[in-house]
Amino acid sequence: MSSLAAAGANTTGSAAPADPATVVPEPGGHEPVPSAEAPLSRGGLHLVVALVGVAAALLALQGISSYAALIAPLFFAINMVIIVHPLHAWLVRSYGWPRWAAASVSLVTVLVALFSFFYSIGWAIFALIRELPSYSTQFEVMWGGLLNWLGEFGVTTEGIAVNLQDNVGNIVSFSTDWLVGVASNISGIAAMIAIIVTVLFFLTLDSMTVTRRMRVIIRQKPATARALLNFTAGVRRYWVVTTVFGLIVAFMDLGYLIILGVPLAGVWAVLAFVSNYIPNVGFIIGLVPPALMATLDGGWMDALLVVVGFSVINVVMQSFIQPKFTGDAIGVTPTVSFVSVLLWAAVLGPLGALLALPATLFVKALLIDPNPQARFVNALIAATPEDGLPSQQANEARAAQGRLARWISGTRRKTAVEDSQELSADGVPADTLPPQDGEPAIPGDHGAGESGGGHRGSNGESG
């Protein structure tokens, strides 16, 4: 009887098994006791992961900002090597040059471009200095007019002299601090240039083996390889668009200065083009010399017209129009383009405003494009949201978008076959088309253009 009672008790106790997710077993074989802590729901877990990701991103940005003096010149040098690398590949592929010779030509090309950049700024400033002595009479007249205007408010030359004598110490202290700041900025620029030139030399050496390295990445991580190749293509498009808009702004400034009759209009147009590459202070560098020349030649009204005209041209072109075209060229929305400038200028300093979009592309290539679970972010930041989808899903999304547009416009409804065929200009389905927008083909290195001729062995290396 006792054994039957024990069996009944065991049967009764096991009739309602406890949920292992809500109970905690006690030592000694006693009945489980409900746990005080329930597991996180799926939504709560996702929130925790998102918060941890945001915190990690902020820490990473803080760390990058701490080493901005090194990271910004390094990334700028990488951009320069990416820009000039097609020249390297063309010399090797088309003319059979040795890789070291093609790399040397690429390095010299970048150095000449940098030298021309700084020489153009110095040439424009020295042109202003050479021209100023011929306006000494106008300067004296303007100075006399300024004193007379100040005299109407009770400010006399004697009062100015007394104030200067009473504040000699403050003036000397301010001048000393200003000169120290200028010297520090000059030394910082010199150090940045030295880092860029040094890194360019080593990157040029590495560029001779970039094809072999990309083959290894393609075999191991094909998605990462395609993301990096897309990054390099986007960087080249970004610098092309920036250069084109710099030329547009320069020609608009040139025409405006010619209409106003400002002397040395061509010099100031060249300065405006060069200073377009300098973030933040570039506009001031391109504005002050022509405004000063307009003041000496035509008076305060001409100077005011120069300031207003340059401000309107630069604000409209660089703040409203250029971000749209730049974002479309590299594949991000205008909002992402604008926010990138603010973010990377705060993280990397003045040079970060110039490198903002390439830096955003680099982060996107490392964290978003190779990761299938993160590609949905492209729907938020990419100029074409379908870029984050696989090929077949992208085709279906574009076809659905075309059907929606035809339904809105009232045109006839096309079949699914026509929808898929209209994705390409020649009727070939989009998933069979070769890479577009200058993107090299992944399986081989024909698009990379670095084969340099010769026989290829079974492993894909040049024989």
Short mmCIF file of N, CA and C in Angstrom, two decimals, residues 31 66 68 96 102-103 111 131 151 157 172 218 236 239-240 243 251 261 303 322 324 328 363-364 382 392 414 457:
data_model
loop_
_atom_site.label_atom_id
_atom_site.label_comp_id
_atom_site.label_asym_id
_atom_site.label_seq_id
_atom_site.Cartn_x
_atom_site.Cartn_y
_atom_site.Cartn_z
N GLU A 31 10.77 20.20 -5.10
CA GLU A 31 10.02 20.72 -6.24
C GLU A 31 10.60 22.05 -6.70
N SER A 66 40.02 61.07 -31.07
CA SER A 66 41.24 61.25 -30.29
C SER A 66 42.49 61.14 -31.17
N ALA A 68 42.44 61.87 -34.56
CA ALA A 68 42.07 62.47 -35.83
C ALA A 68 43.27 63.04 -36.57
N GLY A 96 51.96 47.49 -70.93
CA GLY A 96 52.86 46.49 -70.39
C GLY A 96 53.96 47.03 -69.52
N ALA A 102 54.72 51.92 -63.17
CA ALA A 102 53.38 52.48 -63.14
C ALA A 102 53.07 53.08 -61.77
N ALA A 103 53.53 52.41 -60.70
CA ALA A 103 53.31 52.95 -59.36
C ALA A 103 54.07 54.26 -59.17
N LEU A 111 51.62 63.69 -56.21
CA LEU A 111 52.46 64.74 -55.64
C LEU A 111 52.37 66.03 -56.45
N GLU A 131 49.82 93.49 -56.39
CA GLU A 131 48.90 94.49 -56.93
C GLU A 131 48.58 95.60 -55.93
N GLY A 151 34.53 110.05 -37.08
CA GLY A 151 34.43 111.35 -36.42
C GLY A 151 32.99 111.79 -36.23
N THR A 157 41.02 110.79 -34.08
CA THR A 157 42.33 110.14 -34.14
C THR A 157 43.07 110.26 -32.81
N VAL A 172 49.42 93.79 -27.30
CA VAL A 172 50.58 92.91 -27.47
C VAL A 172 50.22 91.47 -27.10
N ILE A 218 38.44 37.86 -52.43
CA ILE A 218 37.32 37.35 -53.22
C ILE A 218 37.07 35.88 -52.91
N ARG A 236 35.89 57.43 -56.22
CA ARG A 236 36.28 58.11 -57.47
C ARG A 236 35.14 59.00 -57.97
N TRP A 239 34.98 62.29 -55.88
CA TRP A 239 35.99 63.31 -56.20
C TRP A 239 35.75 63.91 -57.57
N VAL A 240 35.22 63.13 -58.49
CA VAL A 240 34.88 63.70 -59.80
C VAL A 240 33.78 64.74 -59.66
N THR A 243 35.12 67.89 -58.02
CA THR A 243 35.91 68.68 -58.95
C THR A 243 35.03 69.41 -59.96
N PHE A 251 33.75 79.15 -62.47
CA PHE A 251 33.31 79.87 -63.66
C PHE A 251 32.19 80.86 -63.32
N GLY A 261 33.65 94.13 -62.78
CA GLY A 261 34.88 94.82 -63.16
C GLY A 261 35.97 94.73 -62.12
N ALA A 303 32.66 95.94 -52.87
CA ALA A 303 33.06 94.87 -51.95
C ALA A 303 31.84 94.15 -51.39
N GLN A 322 24.98 70.68 -54.67
CA GLN A 322 26.06 69.70 -54.69
C GLN A 322 25.77 68.47 -53.83
N LYS A 324 23.04 66.95 -53.27
CA LYS A 324 22.10 66.08 -54.00
C LYS A 324 22.83 65.28 -55.07
N ASP A 328 23.71 61.22 -55.00
CA ASP A 328 23.29 60.33 -56.08
C ASP A 328 24.49 59.62 -56.71
N VAL A 363 32.52 53.09 -43.94
CA VAL A 363 31.78 52.43 -42.85
C VAL A 363 30.68 51.54 -43.43
N LYS A 364 30.00 52.02 -44.45
CA LYS A 364 28.95 51.24 -45.10
C LYS A 364 29.52 49.97 -45.73
N ALA A 382 20.45 54.53 -48.65
CA ALA A 382 20.88 54.44 -50.04
C ALA A 382 19.98 55.28 -50.94
N GLN A 392 17.31 38.84 -57.20
CA GLN A 392 15.94 38.52 -57.59
C GLN A 392 14.94 39.42 -56.86
N LYS A 414 1.61 46.25 -67.71
CA LYS A 414 2.49 45.33 -68.42
C LYS A 414 2.52 43.98 -67.72
N GLY A 457 48.46 31.48 -64.76
CA GLY A 457 48.46 30.10 -64.31
C GLY A 457 47.11 29.69 -63.80
#
